[in-house]
Coordinates of C-alpha atoms and ligand atoms in Angstrom, one line a residue:
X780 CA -17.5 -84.9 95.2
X781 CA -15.0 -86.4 93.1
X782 CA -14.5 -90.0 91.8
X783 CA -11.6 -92.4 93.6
X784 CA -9.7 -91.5 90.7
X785 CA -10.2 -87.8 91.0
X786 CA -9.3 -88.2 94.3
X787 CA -6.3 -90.3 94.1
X788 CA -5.3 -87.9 91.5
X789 CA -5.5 -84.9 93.5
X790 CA -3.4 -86.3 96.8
X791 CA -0.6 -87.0 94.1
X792 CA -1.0 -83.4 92.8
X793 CA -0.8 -81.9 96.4
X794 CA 2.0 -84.0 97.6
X795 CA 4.3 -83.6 94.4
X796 CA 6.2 -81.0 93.8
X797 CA 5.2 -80.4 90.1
X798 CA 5.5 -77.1 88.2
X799 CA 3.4 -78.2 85.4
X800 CA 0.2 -80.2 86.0
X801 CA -2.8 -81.8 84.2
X802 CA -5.0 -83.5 86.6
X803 CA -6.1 -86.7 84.4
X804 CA -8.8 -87.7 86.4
X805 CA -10.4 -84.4 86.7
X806 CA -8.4 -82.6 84.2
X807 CA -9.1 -78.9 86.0
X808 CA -9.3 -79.2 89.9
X809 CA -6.9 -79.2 92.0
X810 CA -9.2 -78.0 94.9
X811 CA -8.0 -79.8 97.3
X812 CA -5.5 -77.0 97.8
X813 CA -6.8 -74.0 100.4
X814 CA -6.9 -70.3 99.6
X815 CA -6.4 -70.9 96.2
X816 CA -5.8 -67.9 93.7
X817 CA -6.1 -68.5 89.8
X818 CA -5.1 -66.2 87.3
X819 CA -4.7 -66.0 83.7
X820 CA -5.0 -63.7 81.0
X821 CA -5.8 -64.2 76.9
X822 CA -4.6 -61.0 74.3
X823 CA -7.3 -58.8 73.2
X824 CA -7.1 -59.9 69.3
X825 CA -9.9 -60.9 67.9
X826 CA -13.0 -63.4 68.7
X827 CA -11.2 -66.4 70.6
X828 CA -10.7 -69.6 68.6
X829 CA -11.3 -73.2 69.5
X830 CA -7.8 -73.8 70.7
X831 CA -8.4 -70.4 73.1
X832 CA -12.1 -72.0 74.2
X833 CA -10.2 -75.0 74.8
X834 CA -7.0 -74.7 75.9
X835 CA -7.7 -72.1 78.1
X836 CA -11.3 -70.3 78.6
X837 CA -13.5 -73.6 78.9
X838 CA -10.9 -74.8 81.7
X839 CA -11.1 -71.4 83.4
X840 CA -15.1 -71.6 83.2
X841 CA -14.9 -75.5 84.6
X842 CA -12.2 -74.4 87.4
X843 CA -14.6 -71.3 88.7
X844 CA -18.0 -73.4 88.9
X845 CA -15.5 -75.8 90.2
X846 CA -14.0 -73.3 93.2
X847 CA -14.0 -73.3 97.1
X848 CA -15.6 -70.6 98.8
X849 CA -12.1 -70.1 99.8
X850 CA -10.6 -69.4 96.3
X851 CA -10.0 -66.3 94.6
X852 CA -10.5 -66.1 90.6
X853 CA -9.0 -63.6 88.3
X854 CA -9.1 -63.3 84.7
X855 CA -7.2 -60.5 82.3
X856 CA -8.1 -58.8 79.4
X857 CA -4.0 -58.4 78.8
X858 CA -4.3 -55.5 76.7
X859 CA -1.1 -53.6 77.4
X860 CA 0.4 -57.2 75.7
X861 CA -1.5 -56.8 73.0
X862 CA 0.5 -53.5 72.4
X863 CA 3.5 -55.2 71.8
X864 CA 3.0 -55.4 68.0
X865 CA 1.2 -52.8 66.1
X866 CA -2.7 -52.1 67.1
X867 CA -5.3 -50.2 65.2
X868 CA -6.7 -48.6 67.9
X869 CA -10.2 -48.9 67.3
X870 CA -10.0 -52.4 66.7
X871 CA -8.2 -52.2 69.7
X872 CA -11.1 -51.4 71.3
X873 CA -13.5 -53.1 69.4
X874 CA -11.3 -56.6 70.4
X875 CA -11.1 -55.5 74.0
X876 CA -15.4 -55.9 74.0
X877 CA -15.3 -58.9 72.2
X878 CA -13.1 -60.5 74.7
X879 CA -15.5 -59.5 77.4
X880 CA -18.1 -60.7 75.8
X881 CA -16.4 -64.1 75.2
X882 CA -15.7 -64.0 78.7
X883 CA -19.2 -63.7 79.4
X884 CA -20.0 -66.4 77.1
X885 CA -17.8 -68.8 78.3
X886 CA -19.5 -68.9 81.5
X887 CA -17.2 -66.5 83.4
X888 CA -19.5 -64.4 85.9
X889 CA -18.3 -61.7 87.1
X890 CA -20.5 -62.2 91.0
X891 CA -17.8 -65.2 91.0
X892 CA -14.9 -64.3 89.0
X893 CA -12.5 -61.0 88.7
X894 CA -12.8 -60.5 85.0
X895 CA -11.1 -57.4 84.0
X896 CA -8.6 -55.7 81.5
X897 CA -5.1 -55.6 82.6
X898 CA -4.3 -51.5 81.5
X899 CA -7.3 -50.3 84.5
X900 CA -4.9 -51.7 86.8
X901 CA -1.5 -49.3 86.8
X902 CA 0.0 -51.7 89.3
X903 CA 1.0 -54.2 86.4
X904 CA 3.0 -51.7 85.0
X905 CA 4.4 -50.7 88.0
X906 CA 5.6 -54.4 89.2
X907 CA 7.0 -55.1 85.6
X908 CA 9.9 -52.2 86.6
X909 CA 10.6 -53.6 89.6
X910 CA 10.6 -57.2 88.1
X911 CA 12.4 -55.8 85.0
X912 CA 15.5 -55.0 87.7
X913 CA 15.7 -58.4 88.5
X914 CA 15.4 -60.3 85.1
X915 CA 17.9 -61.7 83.2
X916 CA 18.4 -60.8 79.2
X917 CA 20.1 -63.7 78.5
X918 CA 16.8 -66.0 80.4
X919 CA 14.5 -63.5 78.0
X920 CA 16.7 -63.9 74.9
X921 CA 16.0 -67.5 75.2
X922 CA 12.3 -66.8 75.0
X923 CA 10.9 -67.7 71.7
X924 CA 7.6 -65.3 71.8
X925 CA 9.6 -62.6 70.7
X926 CA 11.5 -64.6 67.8
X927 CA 8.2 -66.3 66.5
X928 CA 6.0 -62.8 66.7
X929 CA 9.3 -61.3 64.4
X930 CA 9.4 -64.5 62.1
X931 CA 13.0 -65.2 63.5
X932 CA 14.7 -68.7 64.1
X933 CA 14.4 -70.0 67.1
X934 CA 18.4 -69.6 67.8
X935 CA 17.9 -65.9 66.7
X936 CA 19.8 -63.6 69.4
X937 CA 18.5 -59.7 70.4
X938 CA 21.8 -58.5 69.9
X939 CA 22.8 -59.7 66.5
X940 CA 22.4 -57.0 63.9
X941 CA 21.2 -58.5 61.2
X942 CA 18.2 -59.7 63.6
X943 CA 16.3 -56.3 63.2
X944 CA 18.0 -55.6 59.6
X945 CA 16.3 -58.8 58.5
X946 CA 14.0 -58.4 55.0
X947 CA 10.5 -57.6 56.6
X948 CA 11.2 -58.0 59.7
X949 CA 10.3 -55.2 62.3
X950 CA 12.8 -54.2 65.0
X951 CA 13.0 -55.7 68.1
X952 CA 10.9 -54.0 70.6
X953 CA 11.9 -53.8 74.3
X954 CA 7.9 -54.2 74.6
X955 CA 8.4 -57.7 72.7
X956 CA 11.4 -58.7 74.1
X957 CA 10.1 -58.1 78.0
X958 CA 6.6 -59.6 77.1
X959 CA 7.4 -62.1 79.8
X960 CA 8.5 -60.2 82.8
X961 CA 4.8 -58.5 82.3
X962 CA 2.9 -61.6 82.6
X963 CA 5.3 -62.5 85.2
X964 CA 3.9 -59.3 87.1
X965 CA 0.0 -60.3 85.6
X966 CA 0.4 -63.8 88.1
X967 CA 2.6 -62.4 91.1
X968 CA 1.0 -59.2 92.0
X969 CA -1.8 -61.4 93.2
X970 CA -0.2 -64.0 95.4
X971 CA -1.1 -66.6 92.6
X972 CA -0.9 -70.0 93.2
X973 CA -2.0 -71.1 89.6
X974 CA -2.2 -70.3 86.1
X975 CA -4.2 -72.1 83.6
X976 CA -2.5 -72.1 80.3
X977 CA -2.3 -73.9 76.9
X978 CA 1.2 -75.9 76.5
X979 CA 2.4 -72.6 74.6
X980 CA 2.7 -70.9 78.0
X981 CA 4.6 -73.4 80.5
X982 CA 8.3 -71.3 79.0
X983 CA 6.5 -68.0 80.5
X984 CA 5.7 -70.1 83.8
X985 CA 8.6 -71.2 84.4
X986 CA 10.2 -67.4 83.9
X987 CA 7.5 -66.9 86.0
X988 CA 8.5 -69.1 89.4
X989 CA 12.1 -68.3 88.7
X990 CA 12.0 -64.3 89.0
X991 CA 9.6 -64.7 92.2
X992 CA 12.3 -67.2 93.5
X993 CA 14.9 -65.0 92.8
X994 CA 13.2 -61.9 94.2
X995 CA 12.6 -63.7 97.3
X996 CA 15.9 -64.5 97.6
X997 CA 17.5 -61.5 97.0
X998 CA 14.7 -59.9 99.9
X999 CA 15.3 -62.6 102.4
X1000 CA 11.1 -63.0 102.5
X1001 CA 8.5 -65.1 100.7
X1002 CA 7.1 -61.6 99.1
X1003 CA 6.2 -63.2 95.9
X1004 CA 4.3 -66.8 95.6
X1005 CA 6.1 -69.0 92.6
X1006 CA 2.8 -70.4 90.6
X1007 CA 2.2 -73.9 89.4
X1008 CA 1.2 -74.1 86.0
X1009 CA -2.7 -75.6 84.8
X1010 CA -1.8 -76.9 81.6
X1011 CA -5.2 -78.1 80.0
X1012 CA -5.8 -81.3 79.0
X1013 CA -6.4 -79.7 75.0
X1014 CA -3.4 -78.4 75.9
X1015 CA -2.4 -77.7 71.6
X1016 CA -5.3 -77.8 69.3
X1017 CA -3.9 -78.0 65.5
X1018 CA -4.8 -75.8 63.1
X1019 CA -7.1 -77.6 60.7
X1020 CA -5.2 -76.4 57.4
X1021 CA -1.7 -77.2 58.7
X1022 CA -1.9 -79.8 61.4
X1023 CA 1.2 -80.1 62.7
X1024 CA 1.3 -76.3 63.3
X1025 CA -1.0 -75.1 66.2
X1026 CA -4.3 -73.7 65.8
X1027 CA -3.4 -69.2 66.0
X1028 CA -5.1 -66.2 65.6
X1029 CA -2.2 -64.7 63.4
X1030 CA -2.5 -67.6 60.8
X1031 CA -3.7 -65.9 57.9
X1032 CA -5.4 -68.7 56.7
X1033 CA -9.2 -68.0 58.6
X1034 CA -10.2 -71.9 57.3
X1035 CA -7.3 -72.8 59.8
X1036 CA -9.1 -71.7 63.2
X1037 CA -12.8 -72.3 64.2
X1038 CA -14.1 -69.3 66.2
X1039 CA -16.5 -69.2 68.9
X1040 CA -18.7 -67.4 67.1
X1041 CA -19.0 -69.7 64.0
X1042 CA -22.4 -71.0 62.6
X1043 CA -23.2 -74.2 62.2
X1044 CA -23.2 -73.6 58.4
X1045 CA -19.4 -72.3 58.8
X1046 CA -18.1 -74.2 61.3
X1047 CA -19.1 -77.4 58.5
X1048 CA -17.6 -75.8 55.7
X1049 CA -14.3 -75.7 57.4
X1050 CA -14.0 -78.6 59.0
X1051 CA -15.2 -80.4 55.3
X1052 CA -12.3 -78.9 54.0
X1053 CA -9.5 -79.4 56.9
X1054 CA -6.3 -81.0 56.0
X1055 CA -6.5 -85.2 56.4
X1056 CA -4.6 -87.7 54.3
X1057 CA -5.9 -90.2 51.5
X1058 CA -5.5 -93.4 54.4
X1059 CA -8.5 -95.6 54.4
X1060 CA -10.7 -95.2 57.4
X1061 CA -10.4 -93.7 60.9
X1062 CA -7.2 -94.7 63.0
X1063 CA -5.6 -92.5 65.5
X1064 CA -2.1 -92.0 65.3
X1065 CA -0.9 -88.2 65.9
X1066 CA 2.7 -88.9 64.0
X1067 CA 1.3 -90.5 60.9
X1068 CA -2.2 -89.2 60.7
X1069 CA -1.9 -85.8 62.3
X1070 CA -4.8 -84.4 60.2
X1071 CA -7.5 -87.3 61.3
X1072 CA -5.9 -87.4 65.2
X1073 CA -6.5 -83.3 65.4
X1074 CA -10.3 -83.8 64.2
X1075 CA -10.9 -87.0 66.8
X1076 CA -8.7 -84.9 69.5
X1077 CA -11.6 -81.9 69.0
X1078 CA -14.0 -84.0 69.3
X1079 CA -12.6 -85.7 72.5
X1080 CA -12.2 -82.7 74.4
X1081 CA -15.8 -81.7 73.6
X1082 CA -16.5 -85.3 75.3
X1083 CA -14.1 -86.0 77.5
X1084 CA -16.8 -87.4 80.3
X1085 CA -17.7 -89.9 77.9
X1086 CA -14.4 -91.2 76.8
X1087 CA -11.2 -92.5 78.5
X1088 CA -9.0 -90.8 75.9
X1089 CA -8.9 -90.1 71.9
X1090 CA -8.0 -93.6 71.3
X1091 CA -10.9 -95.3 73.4
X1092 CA -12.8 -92.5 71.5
X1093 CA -11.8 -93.9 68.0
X1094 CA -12.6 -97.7 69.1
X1095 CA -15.5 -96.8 70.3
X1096 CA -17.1 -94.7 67.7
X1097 CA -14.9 -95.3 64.0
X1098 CA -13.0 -98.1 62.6
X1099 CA -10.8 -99.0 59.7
X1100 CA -14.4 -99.0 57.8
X1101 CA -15.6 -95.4 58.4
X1102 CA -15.1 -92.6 56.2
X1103 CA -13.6 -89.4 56.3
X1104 CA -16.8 -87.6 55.5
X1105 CA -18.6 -89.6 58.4
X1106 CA -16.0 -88.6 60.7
X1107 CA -15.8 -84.6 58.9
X1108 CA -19.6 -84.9 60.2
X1109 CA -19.7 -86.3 63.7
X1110 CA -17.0 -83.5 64.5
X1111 CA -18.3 -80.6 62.7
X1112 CA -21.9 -81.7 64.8
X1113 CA -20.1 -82.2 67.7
X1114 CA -18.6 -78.6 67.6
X1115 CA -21.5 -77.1 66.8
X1116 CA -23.5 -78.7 69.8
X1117 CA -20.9 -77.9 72.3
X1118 CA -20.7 -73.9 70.9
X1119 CA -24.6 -73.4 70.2
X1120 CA -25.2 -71.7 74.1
X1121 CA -21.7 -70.2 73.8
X1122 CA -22.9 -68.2 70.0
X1123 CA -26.0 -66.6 71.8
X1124 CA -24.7 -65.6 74.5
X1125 CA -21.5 -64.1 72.8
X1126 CA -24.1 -62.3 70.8
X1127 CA -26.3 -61.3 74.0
X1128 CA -23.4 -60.2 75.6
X1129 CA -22.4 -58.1 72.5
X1130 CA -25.6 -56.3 72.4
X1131 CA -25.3 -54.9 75.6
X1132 CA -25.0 -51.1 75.8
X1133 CA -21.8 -49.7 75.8
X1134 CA -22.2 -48.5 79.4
X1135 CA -23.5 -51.6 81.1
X1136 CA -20.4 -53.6 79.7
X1137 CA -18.0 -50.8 80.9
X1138 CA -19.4 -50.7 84.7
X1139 CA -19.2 -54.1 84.6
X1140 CA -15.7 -54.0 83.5
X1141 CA -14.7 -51.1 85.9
X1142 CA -16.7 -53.0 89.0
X1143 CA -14.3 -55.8 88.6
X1144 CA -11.0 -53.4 88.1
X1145 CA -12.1 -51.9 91.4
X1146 CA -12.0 -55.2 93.2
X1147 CA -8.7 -55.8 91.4
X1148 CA -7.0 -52.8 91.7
X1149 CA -7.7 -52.7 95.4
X1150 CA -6.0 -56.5 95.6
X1151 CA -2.8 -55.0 93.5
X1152 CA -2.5 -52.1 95.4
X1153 CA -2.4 -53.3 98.6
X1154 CA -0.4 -56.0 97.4
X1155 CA 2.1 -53.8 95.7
X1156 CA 2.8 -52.0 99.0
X1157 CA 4.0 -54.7 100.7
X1158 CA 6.3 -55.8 97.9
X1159 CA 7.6 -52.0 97.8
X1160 CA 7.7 -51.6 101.7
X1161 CA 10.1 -54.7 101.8
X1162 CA 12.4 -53.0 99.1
X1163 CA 12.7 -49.8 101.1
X1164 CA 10.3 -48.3 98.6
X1165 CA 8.4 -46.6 101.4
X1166 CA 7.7 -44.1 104.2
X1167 CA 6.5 -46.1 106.5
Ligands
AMP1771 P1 -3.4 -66.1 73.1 O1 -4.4 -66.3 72.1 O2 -2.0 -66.4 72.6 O3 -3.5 -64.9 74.0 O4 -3.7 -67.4 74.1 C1 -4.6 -67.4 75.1 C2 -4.7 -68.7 75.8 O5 -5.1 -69.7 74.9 C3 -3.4 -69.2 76.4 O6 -3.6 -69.9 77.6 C4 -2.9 -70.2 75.4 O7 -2.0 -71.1 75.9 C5 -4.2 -70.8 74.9 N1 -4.0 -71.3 73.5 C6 -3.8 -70.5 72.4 N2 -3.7 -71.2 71.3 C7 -4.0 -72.5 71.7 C8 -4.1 -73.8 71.0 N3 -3.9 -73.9 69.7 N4 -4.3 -74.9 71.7 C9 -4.5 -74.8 73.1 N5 -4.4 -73.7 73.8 C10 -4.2 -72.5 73.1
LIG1772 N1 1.1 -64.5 77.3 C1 -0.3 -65.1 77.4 C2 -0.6 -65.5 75.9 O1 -0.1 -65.0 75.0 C3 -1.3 -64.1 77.9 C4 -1.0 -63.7 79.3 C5 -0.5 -62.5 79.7 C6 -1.1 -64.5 80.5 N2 -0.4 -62.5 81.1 C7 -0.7 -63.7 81.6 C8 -1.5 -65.8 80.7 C9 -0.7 -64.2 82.9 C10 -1.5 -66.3 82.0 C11 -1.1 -65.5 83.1 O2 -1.5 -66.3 75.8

């Protein structure tokens, strides 16, 4: 049962109209909603990081123990996006197990949840050509995945020259460039009705609603379901060297990023050394002190039962007297509480044979692939893509 609040919260939720939504009351339900399906997908690359638990893994985890028997629950190992900029394959696969395993850790379950990787379902690929026929280049030139994976500005354009000619620069990919009208095909192919993302992802949302608005259009039918975007309440965790940049797996700084997996012993030594400012004391302020505001921020969204917001947080907890180190402390601990359960079980779930992990993976493509085929034919049927 939910608190007034919650609840208040929700009816607003249901009755607006929004695209992008954090429920501040309950920050991940919106269960009031029937037949709900959730989807989202993270890149195999690497053990997850604090802005991946989160901004988007913790919030899937809350929103499945959270789920009506009437939802459906789907999460992606998006491996063929991972492609889109070079991969050793054996780390490739050695990422792809991790992520499973982090899945498992998390608290995903697969009895309740569809966990699987996005390349043992062809029908992704398949719905990306179709999609691909009604996307716009000039709406995916304005995308600025592409531009910030290639180190470009963010006015950069795909068919200037000098764009792939630039100093260390790699050329544009059509793989890079389309990234978007993939995930578009990720959410659509299952009826979704909402993604749960970090901030970074509310440009490919939007891509998202707008293709399956078009499509529908163009077919006369409501064949494809325009999503509402989840955004997290952590919705951009800082990275802890540079904290006005956010926290990535590409930064190749590894003090920047907590992982998951961190021990206590690391998970100390980097938040001892994360970028604050020489200010007496602990205030928040995320314009002036964006250092210090990142750190209480962390440590908010560990407890955000327990707190109104970062600010009550602060009052509550520091003042103008406390020091840096105290506060360096009380976060590292806090982290390290919160990701104890999550450690084991990452490393339970990575000592697992080889073969139990893959039927588990392959039981949950099954159930997926059945949902994307059957959807798929519809979709195909309606374009005159059919016999019958
Ligand atoms: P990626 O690692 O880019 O595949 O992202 C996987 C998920 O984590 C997406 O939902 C992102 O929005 C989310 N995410 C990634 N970095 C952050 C961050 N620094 N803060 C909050 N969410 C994040
Ligand atoms: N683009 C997302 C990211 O980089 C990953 C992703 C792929 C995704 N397909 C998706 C997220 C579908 C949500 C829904 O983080």
């Amino acid at each position: 049962m939910f608190s007034p609040t919650a609840t208040r919260a929700l009816r607003r939720a249901a009755s607006s109209n929004t695209k992008h939504y954090i429920c501040p009351a309950c920050k991940y339900s919106t269960s009031n909603t029937p037949n709900r399906v959730i989807f989202s997908g993270i890149q195999p690359t690497g053990v997850p990081h604090l802005g991946n638990y989160l901004g988007a893994l913790r919030p899937w985890a809350k929103l499945q123990d959270g789920a009506a028997t009437d939802d459906r629950l789907l999460f992606s190992i998006v491996d063929l996006h991972a492609i889109t900029i070079k991969q050793d394959p054996r780390l490739l696969r050695q990422w792809r197990k991790e992520m499973f395993a982090s899945f498992l850790a998390v608290g995903l379950d697969p009895k309740k949840s569809i966990l699987f990787a996005q390349s043992d379902v062809p029908a992704h690929a398949e719905l990306m050509w179709i999609l691909s026929c009604f996307a716009s280049m000039g709406y995916l030139s304005r995308m600025t995945q592409w531009k910030s994976k290639m180190s470009l500005p963010s006015n950069a354009n795909p068919f200037d020259t000098s764009t792939s000619k630039k100093k260390d620069a790699p050329a544009l990919k059509l793989g890079l460039f389309s990234y978007p009208v993939l995930q578009a095909a990720d959410i659509l192919l299952y009826k979704t009705t909402h993604v749960p993302v970090g901030e970074d992802q509310a440009q490919h949302l939007e891509f998202a609603r707008e293709l399956a608005i078009t499509f529908n259009h163009t077919f006369g039918a409501d064949l494809l379901v325009p999503p509402q975007t989840i955004i997290s309440p952590a919705k951009r965790v800082m990275s802890l060297a540079e904290p006005t940049k956010k926290m990535s797996k590409s930064d190749p700084d590894v003090k920047s990023r907590i992982l998951i997996t961190d021990t206590k012993e690391e998970i100390h030594k980097k938040i001892k050394v994360a970028l604050t400012d020489s200010i007496q004391g602990v205030s928040y302020d995320r314009d002036s002190r964006p250092g210090v505001s990142n750190l209480i921020d962390i440590m908010y969204h560990f407890q955000e039962e327990h707190f109104a917001s970062p600010e009550q947080l602060t009052k509550d907890l520091f003042g103008p007297e406390t020091s840096l180190k105290v506060l360096k402390e009380k976060v590292a601990n806090t982290i390290d509480d919160h990701l104890r359960d999550v450690r084991e079980r990452f490393s339970s779930a990575m000592s697992m044979g080889d073969v139990e992990m893959s039927d588990m993976a392959r039981e949950s493509a099954d159930a997926a692939n059945q949902l994307a085929t059957s959807n798929l034919k519809t979709i195909k049927s309606q374009m005159g893509l059919g016999w019958d």
